[in-house]
Amino acid sequence: MSAPRVVISGAAGRMGQRLIALGHQNPGIELVAALEHDGHPRLGEDAGAIAGVGPIGLPLSSKLEVSADALIDFSVPAGADRAIKLCVDNNIALVMATTGLTDEHKAALHEAAKKIAIVWAPSMSLAVNLTMKLTEIAAASLKDYPGGADVEIVERHHRFKEDSPSGTALKFGEIVKSQMGQTKEAHGREGRPGERPHDEIGYHAVRVGDNPGEHTIIFGLLGETIELKVGASNRDCYANGALKAAQFVAGKPAGLYTMADVLGL
Ligand SMILES: NC(=O)C1=CN([C@@H]2O[C@H](COP(=O)(O)OP(=O)(O)OC[C@H]3O[C@@H](n4cnc5c(N)ncnc54)[C@H](O)[C@@H]3O)[C@@H](O)[C@H]2O)C=CC1
Ligand SMILES: O=C(O)C1=N[C@H](C(=O)O)C[C@H](O)C1
């Protein structure tokens, strides 16, 4: 099978630049477009030069004017909205990596998945998705633990991150809730909130330096504590995961797929 023709949306961003750099050197991927929003100051420049790997003959554009098999979106919620519409209108498979999406965006993804194949994940990292499996096991094992198990999720990201908590932290919380049934959430704590409710999950977002992403899931028991920690040292784990997802989703029947499907977890 020939390499899938892949579009990168958000191509001048932190993630977009890694996708251009790694996609260009990946023989299993054919990069055919590098998209950014109308008015981006670097439209027309070579996407490879922007990514720091030298010219690759792919100009940064705000319009899709070529055929494609898959589009990878690492942008912002408004960019995700545009990516969904572009993929449905042009029958292009979608890898949705953007986080901070609204309920409307989520509904649009579910609707779009009736027409196109979509891989949607807040993290494309193998280590993170494996840790999600481990979290599910721990939560299921502790759901009826005598004395209860308090779950708190601490995430740490670079100072530039615009959404909080991370999409990955929220996904970890969903996994825990699905096994343990918590009904309350606390995003940080201040003042005098009193004793921690038994059925609450706490989320804490740390924003420091250039951290590419770190998550710790804490299960606090009486007398013991379990911590599952996963962290990236650069962004390539996400970019390589997304490129693998594009290869997986190209040509697939319409539907919603996960990184567990892509990675065979
Ligand atoms: N699923 C995953 O594995 C990962 C997801 N992310 C998420 O990806 C998103 C981007 O992260 P970064 O690259 O760090 O952000 P960034 O801010 O560096 O890049 C976002 C890019 O999107 C562009 N953009 C804005 N509107 C657009 C539009 N309408 N069409 C196309 N591009 C548009 C911006 O100009 C910018 O270049 C965030 O939501 C982040 O949480 C980040 C890393 C991993
Ligand atoms: O903004 C980031 O950088 C990241 N965002 C994603 C998220 O919100 O979960 C994934 C990863 O943690 C990096």
mmCIF file of C-alpha atoms and ligand atoms in Angstrom:
data_model
loop_
_atom_site.group_PDB
_atom_site.id
_atom_site.type_symbol
_atom_site.label_atom_id
_atom_site.label_comp_id
_atom_site.label_asym_id
_atom_site.label_seq_id
_atom_site.Cartn_x
_atom_site.Cartn_y
_atom_site.Cartn_z
ATOM 1 C CA MET A 1 0.000 0.000 0.000
ATOM 2 C CA SER A 2 1.364 3.472 -0.873
ATOM 3 C CA ALA A 3 2.082 5.952 1.900
ATOM 4 C CA PRO A 4 -1.044 7.871 2.976
ATOM 5 C CA ARG A 5 -1.251 11.507 1.824
ATOM 6 C CA VAL A 6 -1.307 13.491 5.066
ATOM 7 C CA VAL A 7 -2.263 17.093 5.891
ATOM 8 C CA ILE A 8 -0.908 18.811 9.031
ATOM 9 C CA SER A 9 -3.256 21.403 10.559
ATOM 10 C CA GLY A 10 -1.590 23.775 13.025
ATOM 11 C CA ALA A 11 1.610 23.203 11.063
ATOM 12 C CA ALA A 12 3.544 26.207 12.425
ATOM 13 C CA GLY A 13 2.795 25.398 16.045
ATOM 14 C CA ARG A 14 4.949 23.570 18.604
ATOM 15 C CA MET A 15 3.439 20.213 17.686
ATOM 16 C CA GLY A 16 2.917 21.074 14.027
ATOM 17 C CA GLN A 17 6.608 21.742 13.548
ATOM 18 C CA ARG A 18 7.530 18.311 14.960
ATOM 19 C CA LEU A 19 4.947 16.659 12.747
ATOM 20 C CA ILE A 20 6.434 18.348 9.674
ATOM 21 C CA ALA A 21 9.974 17.414 10.678
ATOM 22 C CA LEU A 22 9.219 13.779 11.562
ATOM 23 C CA GLY A 23 6.613 13.290 8.858
ATOM 24 C CA HIS A 24 9.031 14.446 6.181
ATOM 25 C CA GLN A 25 11.621 11.842 7.186
ATOM 26 C CA ASN A 26 9.033 9.054 7.536
ATOM 27 C CA PRO A 27 8.831 6.905 4.348
ATOM 28 C CA GLY A 28 5.398 5.679 5.476
ATOM 29 C CA ILE A 29 3.933 9.185 5.273
ATOM 30 C CA GLU A 30 3.500 11.596 2.351
ATOM 31 C CA LEU A 31 3.026 15.146 3.613
ATOM 32 C CA VAL A 32 0.843 16.986 1.098
ATOM 33 C CA ALA A 33 -0.265 20.162 2.926
ATOM 34 C CA ALA A 34 0.706 22.313 5.914
ATOM 35 C CA LEU A 35 -2.259 24.347 7.115
ATOM 36 C CA GLU A 36 -2.545 27.393 9.334
ATOM 37 C CA HIS A 37 -5.266 29.958 9.972
ATOM 38 C CA ASP A 38 -6.021 32.843 7.597
ATOM 39 C CA GLY A 39 -3.758 35.738 8.423
ATOM 40 C CA HIS A 40 -0.933 33.672 9.909
ATOM 41 C CA PRO A 41 2.187 35.842 9.453
ATOM 42 C CA ARG A 42 4.216 33.017 7.866
ATOM 43 C CA LEU A 43 1.757 31.877 5.176
ATOM 44 C CA GLY A 44 3.664 31.081 1.998
ATOM 45 C CA GLU A 45 6.885 30.195 3.779
ATOM 46 C CA ASP A 46 8.243 26.645 3.493
ATOM 47 C CA ALA A 47 6.864 24.506 6.337
ATOM 48 C CA GLY A 48 10.164 22.637 6.623
ATOM 49 C CA ALA A 49 12.094 25.863 7.052
ATOM 50 C CA ILE A 50 9.650 26.936 9.772
ATOM 51 C CA ALA A 51 10.144 23.558 11.469
ATOM 52 C CA GLY A 52 13.918 24.050 11.372
ATOM 53 C CA VAL A 53 14.687 21.164 8.986
ATOM 54 C CA GLY A 54 15.257 23.234 5.864
ATOM 55 C CA PRO A 55 13.003 23.642 2.805
ATOM 56 C CA ILE A 56 10.868 20.596 1.921
ATOM 57 C CA GLY A 57 8.823 22.158 -0.878
ATOM 58 C CA LEU A 58 5.642 22.468 1.221
ATOM 59 C CA PRO A 59 4.380 26.057 1.625
ATOM 60 C CA LEU A 60 2.398 27.021 4.709
ATOM 61 C CA SER A 61 -1.170 27.594 3.476
ATOM 62 C CA SER A 62 -4.584 28.510 4.845
ATOM 63 C CA LYS A 63 -6.423 26.513 2.167
ATOM 64 C CA LEU A 64 -6.472 22.798 1.317
ATOM 65 C CA GLU A 65 -6.036 22.525 -2.464
ATOM 66 C CA VAL A 66 -4.819 18.937 -2.831
ATOM 67 C CA SER A 67 -6.340 15.495 -2.255
ATOM 68 C CA ALA A 68 -5.493 13.746 1.004
ATOM 69 C CA ASP A 69 -6.116 10.501 2.882
ATOM 70 C CA ALA A 70 -5.782 11.859 6.444
ATOM 71 C CA LEU A 71 -5.532 15.168 8.285
ATOM 72 C CA ILE A 72 -3.802 15.569 11.675
ATOM 73 C CA ASP A 73 -5.058 18.479 13.793
ATOM 74 C CA PHE A 74 -2.895 19.937 16.555
ATOM 75 C CA SER A 75 -4.336 23.445 16.691
ATOM 76 C CA VAL A 76 -6.880 25.252 18.870
ATOM 77 C CA PRO A 77 -10.622 24.666 19.306
ATOM 78 C CA ALA A 78 -11.464 26.986 16.395
ATOM 79 C CA GLY A 79 -8.939 25.106 14.268
ATOM 80 C CA ALA A 80 -10.452 21.791 15.314
ATOM 81 C CA ASP A 81 -13.856 23.029 14.209
ATOM 82 C CA ARG A 82 -12.424 23.889 10.791
ATOM 83 C CA ALA A 83 -10.565 20.573 10.559
ATOM 84 C CA ILE A 84 -13.746 18.583 11.246
ATOM 85 C CA LYS A 85 -15.675 20.453 8.541
ATOM 86 C CA LEU A 86 -12.777 20.136 6.044
ATOM 87 C CA CYS A 87 -12.491 16.389 6.581
ATOM 88 C CA VAL A 88 -16.222 15.719 6.322
ATOM 89 C CA ASP A 89 -16.585 17.905 3.206
ATOM 90 C CA ASN A 90 -13.619 16.224 1.483
ATOM 91 C CA ASN A 91 -14.035 12.666 2.884
ATOM 92 C CA ILE A 92 -10.640 12.780 4.616
ATOM 93 C CA ALA A 93 -9.891 10.649 7.706
ATOM 94 C CA LEU A 94 -9.134 12.754 10.793
ATOM 95 C CA VAL A 95 -6.621 12.491 13.652
ATOM 96 C CA MET A 96 -7.960 14.887 16.304
ATOM 97 C CA ALA A 97 -5.300 15.761 18.874
ATOM 98 C CA THR A 98 -6.411 19.248 19.904
ATOM 99 C CA THR A 99 -7.624 19.567 23.504
ATOM 100 C CA GLY A 100 -9.738 22.133 25.333
ATOM 101 C CA LEU A 101 -12.665 21.248 23.095
ATOM 102 C CA THR A 102 -16.190 22.306 24.020
ATOM 103 C CA ASP A 103 -19.177 19.984 24.275
ATOM 104 C CA GLU A 104 -20.226 21.312 20.867
ATOM 105 C CA HIS A 105 -16.903 20.250 19.338
ATOM 106 C CA LYS A 106 -17.261 16.818 20.955
ATOM 107 C CA ALA A 107 -20.755 16.449 19.561
ATOM 108 C CA ALA A 108 -19.476 17.503 16.131
ATOM 109 C CA LEU A 109 -16.785 14.807 16.297
ATOM 110 C CA HIS A 110 -19.362 12.128 17.156
ATOM 111 C CA GLU A 111 -21.532 13.324 14.261
ATOM 112 C CA ALA A 112 -18.593 13.451 11.852
ATOM 113 C CA ALA A 113 -17.617 9.892 12.820
ATOM 114 C CA LYS A 114 -20.830 8.712 11.131
ATOM 115 C CA LYS A 115 -19.288 9.833 7.823
ATOM 116 C CA ILE A 116 -15.476 9.600 8.214
ATOM 117 C CA ALA A 117 -12.930 7.614 10.238
ATOM 118 C CA ILE A 118 -11.581 9.561 13.229
ATOM 119 C CA VAL A 119 -8.834 8.822 15.763
ATOM 120 C CA TRP A 120 -9.511 11.166 18.697
ATOM 121 C CA ALA A 121 -7.185 11.206 21.688
ATOM 122 C CA PRO A 122 -5.945 13.853 24.132
ATOM 123 C CA SER A 123 -2.568 12.128 24.069
ATOM 124 C CA MET A 124 -0.980 10.225 21.197
ATOM 125 C CA SER A 125 1.825 8.942 23.438
ATOM 126 C CA LEU A 126 2.281 5.185 23.846
ATOM 127 C CA ALA A 127 3.448 5.632 27.454
ATOM 128 C CA VAL A 128 0.404 7.740 28.360
ATOM 129 C CA ASN A 129 -2.070 5.345 26.739
ATOM 130 C CA LEU A 130 -0.422 2.382 28.467
ATOM 131 C CA THR A 131 -0.619 4.275 31.780
ATOM 132 C CA MET A 132 -4.335 4.749 31.087
ATOM 133 C CA LYS A 133 -4.679 0.964 30.993
ATOM 134 C CA LEU A 134 -2.745 0.663 34.276
ATOM 135 C CA THR A 135 -4.956 3.360 35.814
ATOM 136 C CA GLU A 136 -8.062 1.421 34.807
ATOM 137 C CA ILE A 137 -6.684 -1.710 36.529
ATOM 138 C CA ALA A 138 -5.775 0.197 39.700
ATOM 139 C CA ALA A 139 -9.147 1.964 39.862
ATOM 140 C CA ALA A 140 -11.085 -1.270 39.363
ATOM 141 C CA SER A 141 -9.006 -2.982 42.054
ATOM 142 C CA LEU A 142 -9.533 -0.173 44.583
ATOM 143 C CA LYS A 143 -13.175 0.702 44.018
ATOM 144 C CA ASP A 144 -14.381 -1.117 47.166
ATOM 145 C CA TYR A 145 -11.187 -0.758 49.194
ATOM 146 C CA PRO A 146 -11.937 -0.598 52.941
ATOM 147 C CA GLY A 147 -11.399 2.992 54.121
ATOM 148 C CA GLY A 148 -11.689 4.268 50.567
ATOM 149 C CA ALA A 149 -9.166 5.403 47.960
ATOM 150 C CA ASP A 150 -8.763 9.128 47.329
ATOM 151 C CA VAL A 151 -7.842 9.929 43.716
ATOM 152 C CA GLU A 152 -6.000 13.117 42.745
ATOM 153 C CA ILE A 153 -4.532 13.915 39.329
ATOM 154 C CA VAL A 154 -1.576 16.265 39.021
ATOM 155 C CA GLU A 155 -0.524 17.439 35.580
ATOM 156 C CA ARG A 156 2.497 19.576 34.725
ATOM 157 C CA HIS A 157 2.972 21.448 31.431
ATOM 158 C CA HIS A 158 4.911 24.287 29.814
ATOM 159 C CA ARG A 159 4.025 27.909 30.557
ATOM 160 C CA PHE A 160 2.492 28.383 27.058
ATOM 161 C CA LYS A 161 -0.321 25.857 27.443
ATOM 162 C CA GLU A 162 -3.671 27.630 27.064
ATOM 163 C CA ASP A 163 -6.124 25.054 28.361
ATOM 164 C CA SER A 164 -6.397 23.591 31.861
ATOM 165 C CA PRO A 165 -6.526 20.979 33.134
ATOM 166 C CA SER A 166 -4.965 19.012 30.297
ATOM 167 C CA GLY A 167 -7.172 16.872 28.097
ATOM 168 C CA THR A 168 -5.098 13.908 29.226
ATOM 169 C CA ALA A 169 -5.770 14.651 32.908
ATOM 170 C CA LEU A 170 -9.491 14.834 32.188
ATOM 171 C CA LYS A 171 -9.287 11.519 30.346
ATOM 172 C CA PHE A 172 -7.495 9.900 33.282
ATOM 173 C CA GLY A 173 -10.321 11.228 35.472
ATOM 174 C CA GLU A 174 -12.962 9.727 33.175
ATOM 175 C CA ILE A 175 -11.219 6.349 33.377
ATOM 176 C CA VAL A 176 -11.096 6.493 37.186
ATOM 177 C CA LYS A 177 -14.741 7.581 37.429
ATOM 178 C CA SER A 178 -15.837 4.778 35.111
ATOM 179 C CA GLN A 179 -14.399 2.245 37.565
ATOM 180 C CA MET A 180 -14.879 3.921 40.943
ATOM 181 C CA GLY A 181 -17.977 6.067 40.392
ATOM 182 C CA GLN A 182 -16.854 9.452 41.763
ATOM 183 C CA THR A 183 -19.445 12.144 41.154
ATOM 184 C CA LYS A 184 -17.562 15.278 42.273
ATOM 185 C CA GLU A 185 -14.544 17.179 40.915
ATOM 186 C CA ALA A 186 -12.276 19.702 42.657
ATOM 187 C CA HIS A 187 -9.997 21.847 40.503
ATOM 188 C CA GLY A 188 -7.418 22.979 43.034
ATOM 189 C CA ARG A 189 -8.440 23.867 46.554
ATOM 190 C CA GLU A 190 -8.382 27.110 48.543
ATOM 191 C CA GLY A 191 -9.994 28.648 51.641
ATOM 192 C CA ARG A 192 -11.470 26.124 54.082
ATOM 193 C CA PRO A 193 -13.135 23.436 51.999
ATOM 194 C CA GLY A 194 -13.311 21.048 54.945
ATOM 195 C CA GLU A 195 -12.788 17.261 54.819
ATOM 196 C CA ARG A 196 -12.311 15.876 51.344
ATOM 197 C CA PRO A 197 -15.530 14.228 50.117
ATOM 198 C CA HIS A 198 -15.112 10.485 49.519
ATOM 199 C CA ASP A 199 -16.494 10.596 45.962
ATOM 200 C CA GLU A 200 -14.363 13.471 44.668
ATOM 201 C CA ILE A 201 -11.503 13.526 42.166
ATOM 202 C CA GLY A 202 -9.010 16.383 42.565
ATOM 203 C CA TYR A 203 -7.266 17.962 39.540
ATOM 204 C CA HIS A 204 -4.173 20.140 39.868
ATOM 205 C CA ALA A 205 -2.536 21.899 36.907
ATOM 206 C CA VAL A 206 1.064 23.046 37.222
ATOM 207 C CA ARG A 207 2.368 25.428 34.539
ATOM 208 C CA VAL A 208 6.145 25.808 34.574
ATOM 209 C CA GLY A 209 8.964 26.313 32.043
ATOM 210 C CA ASP A 210 8.972 24.141 28.924
ATOM 211 C CA ASN A 211 7.666 20.860 30.347
ATOM 212 C CA PRO A 212 6.233 18.861 27.369
ATOM 213 C CA GLY A 213 3.747 17.014 29.559
ATOM 214 C CA GLU A 214 3.685 14.999 32.799
ATOM 215 C CA HIS A 215 0.803 13.306 34.624
ATOM 216 C CA THR A 216 0.649 11.693 38.052
ATOM 217 C CA ILE A 217 -2.400 9.733 39.164
ATOM 218 C CA ILE A 218 -2.434 9.375 42.948
ATOM 219 C CA PHE A 219 -4.488 6.713 44.792
ATOM 220 C CA GLY A 220 -4.402 7.714 48.476
ATOM 221 C CA LEU A 221 -5.269 4.920 50.915
ATOM 222 C CA LEU A 222 -5.051 4.926 54.718
ATOM 223 C CA GLY A 223 -1.487 3.861 55.426
ATOM 224 C CA GLU A 224 -0.367 3.524 51.808
ATOM 225 C CA THR A 225 -0.243 5.547 48.570
ATOM 226 C CA ILE A 226 -0.017 4.436 44.931
ATOM 227 C CA GLU A 227 1.258 6.893 42.273
ATOM 228 C CA LEU A 228 1.268 6.245 38.546
ATOM 229 C CA LYS A 229 3.497 8.797 36.822
ATOM 230 C CA VAL A 230 4.165 9.292 33.113
ATOM 231 C CA GLY A 231 6.104 12.133 31.501
ATOM 232 C CA ALA A 232 7.522 13.206 28.148
ATOM 233 C CA SER A 233 11.037 14.614 27.692
ATOM 234 C CA ASN A 234 10.136 16.102 24.299
ATOM 235 C CA ARG A 235 7.139 16.298 21.946
ATOM 236 C CA ASP A 236 8.189 13.553 19.530
ATOM 237 C CA CYS A 237 6.258 10.839 21.411
ATOM 238 C CA TYR A 238 3.057 12.697 20.540
ATOM 239 C CA ALA A 239 4.088 13.459 16.951
ATOM 240 C CA ASN A 240 5.145 9.879 16.202
ATOM 241 C CA GLY A 241 1.942 8.598 17.772
ATOM 242 C CA ALA A 242 -0.103 10.948 15.598
ATOM 243 C CA LEU A 243 1.730 9.884 12.428
ATOM 244 C CA LYS A 244 1.068 6.246 13.342
ATOM 245 C CA ALA A 245 -2.588 7.165 13.895
ATOM 246 C CA ALA A 246 -2.744 8.748 10.429
ATOM 247 C CA GLN A 247 -1.392 5.566 8.860
ATOM 248 C CA PHE A 248 -3.929 3.536 10.878
ATOM 249 C CA VAL A 249 -6.987 5.670 10.090
ATOM 250 C CA ALA A 250 -6.406 6.291 6.345
ATOM 251 C CA GLY A 251 -8.867 4.166 4.405
ATOM 252 C CA LYS A 252 -10.694 2.908 7.540
ATOM 253 C CA PRO A 253 -14.478 2.696 7.625
ATOM 254 C CA ALA A 254 -16.286 5.638 9.235
ATOM 255 C CA GLY A 255 -16.241 5.553 13.021
ATOM 256 C CA LEU A 256 -14.512 6.757 16.159
ATOM 257 C CA TYR A 257 -11.198 5.044 16.966
ATOM 258 C CA THR A 258 -8.872 5.416 19.964
ATOM 259 C CA MET A 259 -5.116 5.299 20.430
ATOM 260 C CA ALA A 260 -5.627 1.903 22.040
ATOM 261 C CA ASP A 261 -6.926 0.777 18.615
ATOM 262 C CA VAL A 262 -3.915 2.381 16.881
ATOM 263 C CA LEU A 263 -1.359 0.960 19.334
ATOM 264 C CA GLY A 264 -3.013 -2.417 19.794
ATOM 265 C CA LEU A 265 -3.290 -1.918 23.582
HETATM 266 N N1 LIG B 1 -3.093 14.643 21.573
HETATM 267 C C1 LIG B 1 -1.800 14.848 21.848
HETATM 268 O O1 LIG B 1 -0.971 13.901 21.855
HETATM 269 C C2 LIG B 1 -1.310 16.232 22.106
HETATM 270 C C3 LIG B 1 -2.178 17.279 22.034
HETATM 271 N N2 LIG B 1 -1.728 18.551 22.136
HETATM 272 C C4 LIG B 1 -2.688 19.613 21.933
HETATM 273 O O2 LIG B 1 -2.473 20.151 20.630
HETATM 274 C C5 LIG B 1 -2.859 21.527 20.612
HETATM 275 C C6 LIG B 1 -1.717 22.351 20.046
HETATM 276 O O3 LIG B 1 -0.633 22.308 20.953
HETATM 277 P P1 LIG B 1 0.685 23.173 20.587
HETATM 278 O O4 LIG B 1 1.221 22.730 19.279
HETATM 279 O O5 LIG B 1 1.558 23.176 21.781
HETATM 280 O O6 LIG B 1 0.036 24.621 20.430
HETATM 281 P P2 LIG B 1 0.543 25.850 19.539
HETATM 282 O O7 LIG B 1 -0.214 27.053 20.022
HETATM 283 O O8 LIG B 1 2.027 25.888 19.487
HETATM 284 O O9 LIG B 1 0.048 25.471 18.056
HETATM 285 C C7 LIG B 1 -1.300 25.619 17.656
HETATM 286 C C8 LIG B 1 -1.255 26.078 16.200
HETATM 287 O O10 LIG B 1 -2.588 26.074 15.681
HETATM 288 C C9 LIG B 1 -2.666 27.178 14.806
HETATM 289 N N3 LIG B 1 -4.064 27.495 14.487
HETATM 290 C C10 LIG B 1 -4.905 28.335 15.128
HETATM 291 N N4 LIG B 1 -6.080 28.400 14.476
HETATM 292 C C11 LIG B 1 -5.972 27.553 13.413
HETATM 293 C C12 LIG B 1 -6.841 27.161 12.357
HETATM 294 N N5 LIG B 1 -8.082 27.690 12.264
HETATM 295 N N6 LIG B 1 -6.408 26.269 11.437
HETATM 296 C C13 LIG B 1 -5.158 25.751 11.519
HETATM 297 N N7 LIG B 1 -4.266 26.089 12.494
HETATM 298 C C14 LIG B 1 -4.685 26.978 13.425
HETATM 299 C C15 LIG B 1 -1.907 28.280 15.544
HETATM 300 O O11 LIG B 1 -1.584 29.342 14.651
HETATM 301 C C16 LIG B 1 -0.706 27.501 16.058
HETATM 302 O O12 LIG B 1 0.357 27.519 15.129
HETATM 303 C C17 LIG B 1 -3.256 21.879 22.044
HETATM 304 O O13 LIG B 1 -4.648 21.748 22.175
HETATM 305 C C18 LIG B 1 -2.575 20.788 22.869
HETATM 306 O O14 LIG B 1 -3.239 20.517 24.087
HETATM 307 C C19 LIG B 1 -0.389 18.855 22.334
HETATM 308 C C20 LIG B 1 0.511 17.838 22.432
HETATM 309 C C21 LIG B 1 0.104 16.439 22.377
HETATM 310 O O1 LIG B 2 -0.466 21.261 25.480
HETATM 311 C C1 LIG B 2 0.376 20.313 25.523
HETATM 312 O O2 LIG B 2 1.609 20.451 25.395
HETATM 313 C C2 LIG B 2 -0.173 18.949 25.705
HETATM 314 N N1 LIG B 2 -1.479 18.815 25.698
HETATM 315 C C3 LIG B 2 -2.177 17.569 25.697
HETATM 316 C C4 LIG B 2 -3.240 17.561 26.793
HETATM 317 O O3 LIG B 2 -3.836 18.661 27.023
HETATM 318 O O4 LIG B 2 -3.481 16.479 27.353
HETATM 319 C C5 LIG B 2 -1.270 16.370 25.640
HETATM 320 C C6 LIG B 2 0.068 16.527 26.270
HETATM 321 O O5 LIG B 2 -0.039 16.402 27.662
HETATM 322 C C7 LIG B 2 0.761 17.805 25.874
#
